Amino acid sequence: MRRTLVPLLLLTALPLVAAVDFDHEIVPLLRKHCGECHTGDKRKGGFSMNTRSALLEGSENGVVVVPSDVAKSKLLELVASADPDVRMPPKGDGLTAAEVARMKAWIAEGAVWTNGFAFKQPAYEPPLKPRTPVLPAAQDGRAHPIDRVLDAWVKERQLPRPALADDATFLRRVHLDLVGVLPTAAENAAFLAERAPDKRAKLVKALLARDLDYADHWMAFWNDLLRNDYAGTGYIDGGRKQVTGWLYAALAENKPYDDFVRELIAPTPASEGFAKGIIWRGSVSAGARPELQFSQSISQTFLGINMKCASCHDSFIDRWKLRDAYGLAAITSNQPLELVRCDVPTGKTAVAAWPFPELGQVDPSKPRSERLQQLAALMTHPENGRLQRTIVNRLWHRLMGRGVVHPVDAMQTEPWNQDLLDVLANRLVESKYDLKAVLEFIATSQAYQARTETLTRTTDDKGYVYRGPRAKRLTAEQFVDALWRLTGTAPLKVDAAVARATAGQASLAWQAQPLWSNDKAKGALPPVGETRVFRLRFQVAEAVVKAGCVVSCDNSYELFVNGKTASKGDDWQTPQAFDLTSYLRSGENEFLLVGRNGGKAPNAAAVWLQAFLRDGQGKDTTLATNRAWEWTAAVPNAQGVLPANATWRPVAVLADGGWAKGEAKMAELLAQLSGKGIPPARASLVKSDLLQRSLGRPNREQIVSMRPNELSTLEAIDLANGQAFADLLGRGAANLLRRPWKSPDDFTQWLYVSALCRSPSAAELKVAQEILGPRLTEQGVADLLWAVCMLPEFQTIR
């Protein structure tokens, strides 16, 4: 009895040996017949055999292999079929009867798989939760956490530590990076003269405290990322909605990033444009539906995940599947959402779901508003390190020229330095999601303040190696802003509906009085069609560097300034505002305001005009409709020339015409034009034009997280001989000639310091002298402006 029992006990204690050898029989079989479509990164029909878990997960049509259950394993049915439209693989001779038998036996035995085997090892999977790396010891007193991580990294690889950039280079770089504008010549001189050891840190803090400059600059970054603009597809017909006002206020007040994200995912009426997406007119693919756009947008913007491929089929480039994209889309959908694969309905209904259930899950049974709130809470969950890493990686890329993960929307990719990425992410959390604090953290490191890396044709051929920050091309907005600031050609108003002035900021007082007649008691109402011409002659000194004008009329008008048509309008409640500077000349000038009365019967009529002329010291002179004007019934020709026998009379100033609403709008426009206490207009706040588009500003119908860093052919052509650029240089030259330059050399010195933060070399000064000649002319100034703007040193942030 004992001799029989012991061998039986020993037998049951040992693992059973499978009749089928997975490594030597099944792997070659699968590689031969299935590998082309279903192993590695290939998952045709949503089915992968790369790993056992992928095999058991099945395809888009359901389970394919059920271990130990041959009858329910559809794979066997497909490989054994004699029907060429059904049989797998569809090409070649297919499996032999012996191979089908081996596969059947393998499944019957439980589809045993060698532990850890994969036809291709799974792609890198980034950590979800935050992690706290151990900081290396400081070297040479460089205690900043970023420097401690990077100094250890370069030392380990026996690479040289990047040397610090000089003060002038840092000054220009940090101004352009943080607030998007060049430092003035005065700011340059003051910084270079400062001797405090912490002057760079103080400058960083001071720049980030310039709230409106900060908001103006970062609007371009966020408009790209939230595909927000001031004109374009969908805005007219209501198929798209701006988030401009909400976004600008969020930047100006430095809204914490977690609140920022929550308000975009579970939006208020002011912030709902991002989640709404674009309702395209006409036929579109299923993946372009607003619900799928929501899925794609929040994944790309906040997580650096590409759900666009997965919105049509299981992704070929990473692990995201059709059901992941539709799960996010279903969260925002007001009705059941059917999964559609490559525009073919599957008959399956999407289930609202968040792709990282480790942090919790959205309840599909809740109303849409609650589902969005749940999603917003999951996205900003303290343990969602992916949100934190994605935004700090974007900021690192903007300041350093390359992401820690690169490209920045490929956050499934392994970072070149995981510790650095986590140090940045942890700083965001420690600062209570303060984006300015992260920018300050980066900009105060010696890594940021180092000289830029010198790139060659073979750089990155063998992978990225950190050797310091990389030079970045000026964005379209930075280039235009730089030229506007240098030449004083910024427009007098912006297109973005944003509040750029705070309470108590000074502006020009509204002084214009309505002229014409509305004296009903005396029966002095102008008849229908009556035309009156109003005139003011005034003197202009050469010192005027800026001038603006607001004008309106009930019912219509045309304004001539020195014989040139300057403005027209036909709605007194929509006054016109324009830059007056280019119309003025030194000496005597003339406004000729032609007003026409409309209507069907005699009615009250009035004209208004107010202008300001600003000298080089910022002092304003106001010109406005008042008793100093005169009028005539004579009508000018198309060139604004009146008959020689025109009779001029004193004007009547109207006491009350019921035009308070229109006057309030004119006063508001004047405040914008005068800019008293308001920063000059910025390119990020105006509609895109041909010049900005050729410089790389996108149309924002798609999310753009990285603009090209290379010069395009279109840009080269437009900068070489484009009319828009030439006109801007011409206007700038005319403005600059109004300033009291001591000599051409004085102008050259100012231009180089203002544009490049350095003085011209002797050779450059000689070339400038040849361009400008013995005295400044509009053509010479425009030519030197062009020459400086063409320098790579001007067009890049080094």
mmCIF file with all atom_site columns, N, CA, C and O in Angstrom, residues 268-308:
data_model
loop_
_atom_site.group_PDB
_atom_site.id
_atom_site.type_symbol
_atom_site.label_atom_id
_atom_site.label_alt_id
_atom_site.label_comp_id
_atom_site.label_asym_id
_atom_site.label_entity_id
_atom_site.label_seq_id
_atom_site.pdbx_PDB_ins_code
_atom_site.Cartn_x
_atom_site.Cartn_y
_atom_site.Cartn_z
_atom_site.occupancy
_atom_site.B_iso_or_equiv
_atom_site.pdbx_formal_charge
_atom_site.auth_seq_id
_atom_site.auth_comp_id
_atom_site.auth_asym_id
_atom_site.auth_atom_id
_atom_site.pdbx_PDB_model_num
ATOM 1   N N  . THR A 1 268 ? -17.927 76.152 -17.984 1.00 0.00 ? 268 THR A N  1
ATOM 2   C CA . THR A 1 268 ? -18.891 77.225 -17.793 1.00 0.00 ? 268 THR A CA 1
ATOM 3   C C  . THR A 1 268 ? -19.273 77.720 -19.192 1.00 0.00 ? 268 THR A C  1
ATOM 4   O O  . THR A 1 268 ? -18.605 77.382 -20.183 1.00 0.00 ? 268 THR A O  1
ATOM 5   N N  . PRO A 1 269 ? -20.315 78.536 -19.320 1.00 0.00 ? 269 PRO A N  1
ATOM 6   C CA . PRO A 1 269 ? -20.640 79.088 -20.646 1.00 0.00 ? 269 PRO A CA 1
ATOM 7   C C  . PRO A 1 269 ? -19.465 79.828 -21.282 1.00 0.00 ? 269 PRO A C  1
ATOM 8   O O  . PRO A 1 269 ? -19.309 79.810 -22.505 1.00 0.00 ? 269 PRO A O  1
ATOM 9   N N  . ALA A 1 270 ? -18.621 80.459 -20.476 1.00 0.00 ? 270 ALA A N  1
ATOM 10  C CA . ALA A 1 270 ? -17.496 81.216 -21.025 1.00 0.00 ? 270 ALA A CA 1
ATOM 11  C C  . ALA A 1 270 ? -16.362 80.323 -21.521 1.00 0.00 ? 270 ALA A C  1
ATOM 12  O O  . ALA A 1 270 ? -15.575 80.731 -22.375 1.00 0.00 ? 270 ALA A O  1
ATOM 13  N N  . SER A 1 271 ? -16.269 79.085 -20.994 1.00 0.00 ? 271 SER A N  1
ATOM 14  C CA . SER A 1 271 ? -15.148 78.208 -21.344 1.00 0.00 ? 271 SER A CA 1
ATOM 15  C C  . SER A 1 271 ? -15.555 76.995 -22.165 1.00 0.00 ? 271 SER A C  1
ATOM 16  O O  . SER A 1 271 ? -14.729 76.138 -22.441 1.00 0.00 ? 271 SER A O  1
ATOM 17  N N  . GLU A 1 272 ? -16.808 76.919 -22.593 1.00 0.00 ? 272 GLU A N  1
ATOM 18  C CA . GLU A 1 272 ? -17.302 75.696 -23.234 1.00 0.00 ? 272 GLU A CA 1
ATOM 19  C C  . GLU A 1 272 ? -16.844 75.522 -24.679 1.00 0.00 ? 272 GLU A C  1
ATOM 20  O O  . GLU A 1 272 ? -17.021 74.451 -25.261 1.00 0.00 ? 272 GLU A O  1
ATOM 21  N N  . GLY A 1 273 ? -16.265 76.563 -25.277 1.00 0.00 ? 273 GLY A N  1
ATOM 22  C CA . GLY A 1 273 ? -15.878 76.456 -26.677 1.00 0.00 ? 273 GLY A CA 1
ATOM 23  C C  . GLY A 1 273 ? -14.874 75.362 -26.958 1.00 0.00 ? 273 GLY A C  1
ATOM 24  O O  . GLY A 1 273 ? -14.908 74.729 -28.011 1.00 0.00 ? 273 GLY A O  1
ATOM 25  N N  . PHE A 1 274 ? -13.959 75.116 -26.023 1.00 0.00 ? 274 PHE A N  1
ATOM 26  C CA . PHE A 1 274 ? -12.952 74.074 -26.234 1.00 0.00 ? 274 PHE A CA 1
ATOM 27  C C  . PHE A 1 274 ? -13.595 72.697 -26.291 1.00 0.00 ? 274 PHE A C  1
ATOM 28  O O  . PHE A 1 274 ? -13.342 71.909 -27.200 1.00 0.00 ? 274 PHE A O  1
ATOM 29  N N  . ALA A 1 275 ? -14.435 72.383 -25.321 1.00 0.00 ? 275 ALA A N  1
ATOM 30  C CA . ALA A 1 275 ? -15.079 71.070 -25.281 1.00 0.00 ? 275 ALA A CA 1
ATOM 31  C C  . ALA A 1 275 ? -16.067 70.904 -26.424 1.00 0.00 ? 275 ALA A C  1
ATOM 32  O O  . ALA A 1 275 ? -16.275 69.796 -26.924 1.00 0.00 ? 275 ALA A O  1
ATOM 33  N N  . LYS A 1 276 ? -16.661 71.998 -26.861 1.00 0.00 ? 276 LYS A N  1
ATOM 34  C CA . LYS A 1 276 ? -17.644 71.944 -27.946 1.00 0.00 ? 276 LYS A CA 1
ATOM 35  C C  . LYS A 1 276 ? -17.015 71.528 -29.258 1.00 0.00 ? 276 LYS A C  1
ATOM 36  O O  . LYS A 1 276 ? -17.605 70.801 -30.052 1.00 0.00 ? 276 LYS A O  1
ATOM 37  N N  . GLY A 1 277 ? -15.783 71.985 -29.504 1.00 0.00 ? 277 GLY A N  1
ATOM 38  C CA . GLY A 1 277 ? -15.115 71.657 -30.754 1.00 0.00 ? 277 GLY A CA 1
ATOM 39  C C  . GLY A 1 277 ? -15.718 72.401 -31.924 1.00 0.00 ? 277 GLY A C  1
ATOM 40  O O  . GLY A 1 277 ? -16.270 73.490 -31.788 1.00 0.00 ? 277 GLY A O  1
ATOM 41  N N  . ILE A 1 278 ? -15.643 71.791 -33.098 1.00 0.00 ? 278 ILE A N  1
ATOM 42  C CA . ILE A 1 278 ? -16.160 72.403 -34.324 1.00 0.00 ? 278 ILE A CA 1
ATOM 43  C C  . ILE A 1 278 ? -17.247 71.506 -34.901 1.00 0.00 ? 278 ILE A C  1
ATOM 44  O O  . ILE A 1 278 ? -17.029 70.311 -35.097 1.00 0.00 ? 278 ILE A O  1
ATOM 45  N N  . ILE A 1 279 ? -18.396 72.080 -35.163 1.00 0.00 ? 279 ILE A N  1
ATOM 46  C CA . ILE A 1 279 ? -19.453 71.355 -35.862 1.00 0.00 ? 279 ILE A CA 1
ATOM 47  C C  . ILE A 1 279 ? -19.241 71.631 -37.340 1.00 0.00 ? 279 ILE A C  1
ATOM 48  O O  . ILE A 1 279 ? -19.600 72.697 -37.856 1.00 0.00 ? 279 ILE A O  1
ATOM 49  N N  . TRP A 1 280 ? -18.647 70.658 -38.026 1.00 0.00 ? 280 TRP A N  1
ATOM 50  C CA . TRP A 1 280 ? -18.319 70.848 -39.432 1.00 0.00 ? 280 TRP A CA 1
ATOM 51  C C  . TRP A 1 280 ? -19.576 70.773 -40.286 1.00 0.00 ? 280 TRP A C  1
ATOM 52  O O  . TRP A 1 280 ? -20.465 69.960 -40.035 1.00 0.00 ? 280 TRP A O  1
ATOM 53  N N  . ARG A 1 281 ? -19.622 71.615 -41.297 1.00 0.00 ? 281 ARG A N  1
ATOM 54  C CA . ARG A 1 281 ? -20.743 71.561 -42.239 1.00 0.00 ? 281 ARG A CA 1
ATOM 55  C C  . ARG A 1 281 ? -20.492 70.486 -43.276 1.00 0.00 ? 281 ARG A C  1
ATOM 56  O O  . ARG A 1 281 ? -19.357 70.213 -43.649 1.00 0.00 ? 281 ARG A O  1
ATOM 57  N N  . GLY A 1 282 ? -21.562 69.868 -43.754 1.00 0.00 ? 282 GLY A N  1
ATOM 58  C CA . GLY A 1 282 ? -21.427 68.822 -44.757 1.00 0.00 ? 282 GLY A CA 1
ATOM 59  C C  . GLY A 1 282 ? -21.106 67.475 -44.134 1.00 0.00 ? 282 GLY A C  1
ATOM 60  O O  . GLY A 1 282 ? -21.151 67.294 -42.915 1.00 0.00 ? 282 GLY A O  1
ATOM 61  N N  . SER A 1 283 ? -20.761 66.508 -44.976 1.00 0.00 ? 283 SER A N  1
ATOM 62  C CA . SER A 1 283 ? -20.471 65.150 -44.518 1.00 0.00 ? 283 SER A CA 1
ATOM 63  C C  . SER A 1 283 ? -19.055 65.074 -43.960 1.00 0.00 ? 283 SER A C  1
ATOM 64  O O  . SER A 1 283 ? -18.112 65.598 -44.557 1.00 0.00 ? 283 SER A O  1
ATOM 65  N N  . VAL A 1 284 ? -18.946 64.424 -42.824 1.00 0.00 ? 284 VAL A N  1
ATOM 66  C CA . VAL A 1 284 ? -17.633 64.228 -42.203 1.00 0.00 ? 284 VAL A CA 1
ATOM 67  C C  . VAL A 1 284 ? -17.524 62.782 -41.748 1.00 0.00 ? 284 VAL A C  1
ATOM 68  O O  . VAL A 1 284 ? -18.525 62.072 -41.624 1.00 0.00 ? 284 VAL A O  1
ATOM 69  N N  . SER A 1 285 ? -16.310 62.360 -41.476 1.00 0.00 ? 285 SER A N  1
ATOM 70  C CA . SER A 1 285 ? -16.116 61.012 -40.957 1.00 0.00 ? 285 SER A CA 1
ATOM 71  C C  . SER A 1 285 ? -16.626 60.947 -39.524 1.00 0.00 ? 285 SER A C  1
ATOM 72  O O  . SER A 1 285 ? -16.774 61.972 -38.855 1.00 0.00 ? 285 SER A O  1
ATOM 73  N N  . ALA A 1 286 ? -16.861 59.734 -39.054 1.00 0.00 ? 286 ALA A N  1
ATOM 74  C CA . ALA A 1 286 ? -17.362 59.565 -37.690 1.00 0.00 ? 286 ALA A CA 1
ATOM 75  C C  . ALA A 1 286 ? -16.383 60.133 -36.678 1.00 0.00 ? 286 ALA A C  1
ATOM 76  O O  . ALA A 1 286 ? -16.781 60.679 -35.646 1.00 0.00 ? 286 ALA A O  1
ATOM 77  N N  . GLY A 1 287 ? -15.093 60.046 -36.984 1.00 0.00 ? 287 GLY A N  1
ATOM 78  C CA . GLY A 1 287 ? -14.079 60.528 -36.064 1.00 0.00 ? 287 GLY A CA 1
ATOM 79  C C  . GLY A 1 287 ? -14.022 62.036 -35.931 1.00 0.00 ? 287 GLY A C  1
ATOM 80  O O  . GLY A 1 287 ? -13.316 62.552 -35.069 1.00 0.00 ? 287 GLY A O  1
ATOM 81  N N  . ALA A 1 288 ? -14.765 62.754 -36.784 1.00 0.00 ? 288 ALA A N  1
ATOM 82  C CA . ALA A 1 288 ? -14.794 64.221 -36.712 1.00 0.00 ? 288 ALA A CA 1
ATOM 83  C C  . ALA A 1 288 ? -16.037 64.734 -36.004 1.00 0.00 ? 288 ALA A C  1
ATOM 84  O O  . ALA A 1 288 ? -16.241 65.946 -35.937 1.00 0.00 ? 288 ALA A O  1
ATOM 85  N N  . ARG A 1 289 ? -16.850 63.838 -35.478 1.00 0.00 ? 289 ARG A N  1
ATOM 86  C CA . ARG A 1 289 ? -18.015 64.280 -34.718 1.00 0.00 ? 289 ARG A CA 1
ATOM 87  C C  . ARG A 1 289 ? -17.562 65.044 -33.479 1.00 0.00 ? 289 ARG A C  1
ATOM 88  O O  . ARG A 1 289 ? -16.499 64.765 -32.916 1.00 0.00 ? 289 ARG A O  1
ATOM 89  N N  . PRO A 1 290 ? -18.346 66.019 -33.024 1.00 0.00 ? 290 PRO A N  1
ATOM 90  C CA . PRO A 1 290 ? -17.929 66.800 -31.849 1.00 0.00 ? 290 PRO A CA 1
ATOM 91  C C  . PRO A 1 290 ? -17.587 65.943 -30.635 1.00 0.00 ? 290 PRO A C  1
ATOM 92  O O  . PRO A 1 290 ? -16.670 66.270 -29.883 1.00 0.00 ? 290 PRO A O  1
ATOM 93  N N  . GLU A 1 291 ? -18.304 64.831 -30.430 1.00 0.00 ? 291 GLU A N  1
ATOM 94  C CA . GLU A 1 291 ? -18.007 63.994 -29.267 1.00 0.00 ? 291 GLU A CA 1
ATOM 95  C C  . GLU A 1 291 ? -16.616 63.369 -29.383 1.00 0.00 ? 291 GLU A C  1
ATOM 96  O O  . GLU A 1 291 ? -15.882 63.260 -28.390 1.00 0.00 ? 291 GLU A O  1
ATOM 97  N N  . LEU A 1 292 ? -16.246 62.956 -30.601 1.00 0.00 ? 292 LEU A N  1
ATOM 98  C CA . LEU A 1 292 ? -14.916 62.376 -30.795 1.00 0.00 ? 292 LEU A CA 1
ATOM 99  C C  . LEU A 1 292 ? -13.841 63.459 -30.746 1.00 0.00 ? 292 LEU A C  1
ATOM 100 O O  . LEU A 1 292 ? -12.726 63.214 -30.279 1.00 0.00 ? 292 LEU A O  1
ATOM 101 N N  . GLN A 1 293 ? -14.180 64.660 -31.212 1.00 0.00 ? 293 GLN A N  1
ATOM 102 C CA . GLN A 1 293 ? -13.243 65.773 -31.068 1.00 0.00 ? 293 GLN A CA 1
ATOM 103 C C  . GLN A 1 293 ? -12.947 66.039 -29.589 1.00 0.00 ? 293 GLN A C  1
ATOM 104 O O  . GLN A 1 293 ? -11.812 66.324 -29.212 1.00 0.00 ? 293 GLN A O  1
ATOM 105 N N  . PHE A 1 294 ? -13.972 65.954 -28.773 1.00 0.00 ? 294 PHE A N  1
ATOM 106 C CA . PHE A 1 294 ? -13.785 66.125 -27.328 1.00 0.00 ? 294 PHE A CA 1
ATOM 107 C C  . PHE A 1 294 ? -12.787 65.098 -26.806 1.00 0.00 ? 294 PHE A C  1
ATOM 108 O O  . PHE A 1 294 ? -11.845 65.431 -26.069 1.00 0.00 ? 294 PHE A O  1
ATOM 109 N N  . SER A 1 295 ? -12.967 63.849 -27.196 1.00 0.00 ? 295 SER A N  1
ATOM 110 C CA . SER A 1 295 ? -12.071 62.772 -26.773 1.00 0.00 ? 295 SER A CA 1
ATOM 111 C C  . SER A 1 295 ? -10.640 63.054 -27.209 1.00 0.00 ? 295 SER A C  1
ATOM 112 O O  . SER A 1 295 ? -9.687  62.948 -26.428 1.00 0.00 ? 295 SER A O  1
ATOM 113 N N  . GLN A 1 296 ? -10.477 63.433 -28.478 1.00 0.00 ? 296 GLN A N  1
ATOM 114 C CA . GLN A 1 296 ? -9.149  63.704 -29.024 1.00 0.00 ? 296 GLN A CA 1
ATOM 115 C C  . GLN A 1 296 ? -8.511  64.920 -28.365 1.00 0.00 ? 296 GLN A C  1
ATOM 116 O O  . GLN A 1 296 ? -7.321  64.919 -28.042 1.00 0.00 ? 296 GLN A O  1
ATOM 117 N N  . SER A 1 297 ? -9.310  65.975 -28.173 1.00 0.00 ? 297 SER A N  1
ATOM 118 C CA . SER A 1 297 ? -8.772  67.245 -27.677 1.00 0.00 ? 297 SER A CA 1
ATOM 119 C C  . SER A 1 297 ? -8.282  67.145 -26.239 1.00 0.00 ? 297 SER A C  1
ATOM 120 O O  . SER A 1 297 ? -7.176  67.600 -25.918 1.00 0.00 ? 297 SER A O  1
ATOM 121 N N  . ILE A 1 298 ? -9.102  66.570 -25.368 1.00 0.00 ? 298 ILE A N  1
ATOM 122 C CA . ILE A 1 298 ? -8.669  66.509 -23.969 1.00 0.00 ? 298 ILE A CA 1
ATOM 123 C C  . ILE A 1 298 ? -7.515  65.526 -23.805 1.00 0.00 ? 298 ILE A C  1
ATOM 124 O O  . ILE A 1 298 ? -6.636  65.731 -22.961 1.00 0.00 ? 298 ILE A O  1
ATOM 125 N N  . SER A 1 299 ? -7.476  64.473 -24.629 1.00 0.00 ? 299 SER A N  1
ATOM 126 C CA . SER A 1 299 ? -6.368  63.521 -24.544 1.00 0.00 ? 299 SER A CA 1
ATOM 127 C C  . SER A 1 299 ? -5.067  64.163 -24.993 1.00 0.00 ? 299 SER A C  1
ATOM 128 O O  . SER A 1 299 ? -4.028  64.026 -24.333 1.00 0.00 ? 299 SER A O  1
ATOM 129 N N  . GLN A 1 300 ? -5.103  64.853 -26.123 1.00 0.00 ? 300 GLN A N  1
ATOM 130 C CA . GLN A 1 300 ? -3.886  65.468 -26.646 1.00 0.00 ? 300 GLN A CA 1
ATOM 131 C C  . GLN A 1 300 ? -3.427  66.631 -25.782 1.00 0.00 ? 300 GLN A C  1
ATOM 132 O O  . GLN A 1 300 ? -2.253  66.733 -25.425 1.00 0.00 ? 300 GLN A O  1
ATOM 133 N N  . THR A 1 301 ? -4.351  67.510 -25.422 1.00 0.00 ? 301 THR A N  1
ATOM 134 C CA . THR A 1 301 ? -3.976  68.730 -24.710 1.00 0.00 ? 301 THR A CA 1
ATOM 135 C C  . THR A 1 301 ? -3.490  68.447 -23.300 1.00 0.00 ? 301 THR A C  1
ATOM 136 O O  . THR A 1 301 ? -2.466  68.979 -22.872 1.00 0.00 ? 301 THR A O  1
ATOM 137 N N  . PHE A 1 302 ? -4.209  67.617 -22.584 1.00 0.00 ? 302 PHE A N  1
ATOM 138 C CA . PHE A 1 302 ? -3.922  67.446 -21.156 1.00 0.00 ? 302 PHE A CA 1
ATOM 139 C C  . PHE A 1 302 ? -3.081  66.219 -20.833 1.00 0.00 ? 302 PHE A C  1
ATOM 140 O O  . PHE A 1 302 ? -2.465  66.162 -19.766 1.00 0.00 ? 302 PHE A O  1
ATOM 141 N N  . LEU A 1 303 ? -3.061  65.229 -21.737 1.00 0.00 ? 303 LEU A N  1
ATOM 142 C CA . LEU A 1 303 ? -2.336  63.994 -21.433 1.00 0.00 ? 303 LEU A CA 1
ATOM 143 C C  . LEU A 1 303 ? -1.250  63.656 -22.446 1.00 0.00 ? 303 LEU A C  1
ATOM 144 O O  . LEU A 1 303 ? -0.507  62.697 -22.250 1.00 0.00 ? 303 LEU A O  1
ATOM 145 N N  . GLY A 1 304 ? -1.165  64.428 -23.534 1.00 0.00 ? 304 GLY A N  1
ATOM 146 C CA . GLY A 1 304 ? -0.178  64.127 -24.559 1.00 0.00 ? 304 GLY A CA 1
ATOM 147 C C  . GLY A 1 304 ? -0.423  62.788 -25.224 1.00 0.00 ? 304 GLY A C  1
ATOM 148 O O  . GLY A 1 304 ? 0.515   62.107 -25.645 1.00 0.00 ? 304 GLY A O  1
ATOM 149 N N  . ILE A 1 305 ? -1.691  62.409 -25.351 1.00 0.00 ? 305 ILE A N  1
ATOM 150 C CA . ILE A 1 305 ? -2.077  61.115 -25.924 1.00 0.00 ? 305 ILE A CA 1
ATOM 151 C C  . ILE A 1 305 ? -2.750  61.341 -27.269 1.00 0.00 ? 305 ILE A C  1
ATOM 152 O O  . ILE A 1 305 ? -3.587  62.234 -27.410 1.00 0.00 ? 305 ILE A O  1
ATOM 153 N N  . ASN A 1 306 ? -2.422  60.514 -28.240 1.00 0.00 ? 306 ASN A N  1
ATOM 154 C CA . ASN A 1 306 ? -3.030  60.605 -29.563 1.00 0.00 ? 306 ASN A CA 1
ATOM 155 C C  . ASN A 1 306 ? -4.234  59.669 -29.645 1.00 0.00 ? 306 ASN A C  1
ATOM 156 O O  . ASN A 1 306 ? -4.079  58.463 -29.769 1.00 0.00 ? 306 ASN A O  1
ATOM 157 N N  . MET A 1 307 ? -5.430  60.254 -29.566 1.00 0.00 ? 307 MET A N  1
ATOM 158 C CA . MET A 1 307 ? -6.652  59.467 -29.720 1.00 0.00 ? 307 MET A CA 1
ATOM 159 C C  . MET A 1 307 ? -7.249  59.599 -31.121 1.00 0.00 ? 307 MET A C  1
ATOM 160 O O  . MET A 1 307 ? -8.340  59.100 -31.374 1.00 0.00 ? 307 MET A O  1
ATOM 161 N N  . LYS A 1 308 ? -6.535  60.299 -32.019 1.00 0.00 ? 308 LYS A N  1
ATOM 162 C CA . LYS A 1 308 ? -7.095  60.488 -33.362 1.00 0.00 ? 308 LYS A CA 1
ATOM 163 C C  . LYS A 1 308 ? -7.132  59.166 -34.130 1.00 0.00 ? 308 LYS A C  1
ATOM 164 O O  . LYS A 1 308 ? -8.126  58.840 -34.769 1.00 0.00 ? 308 LYS A O  1
#
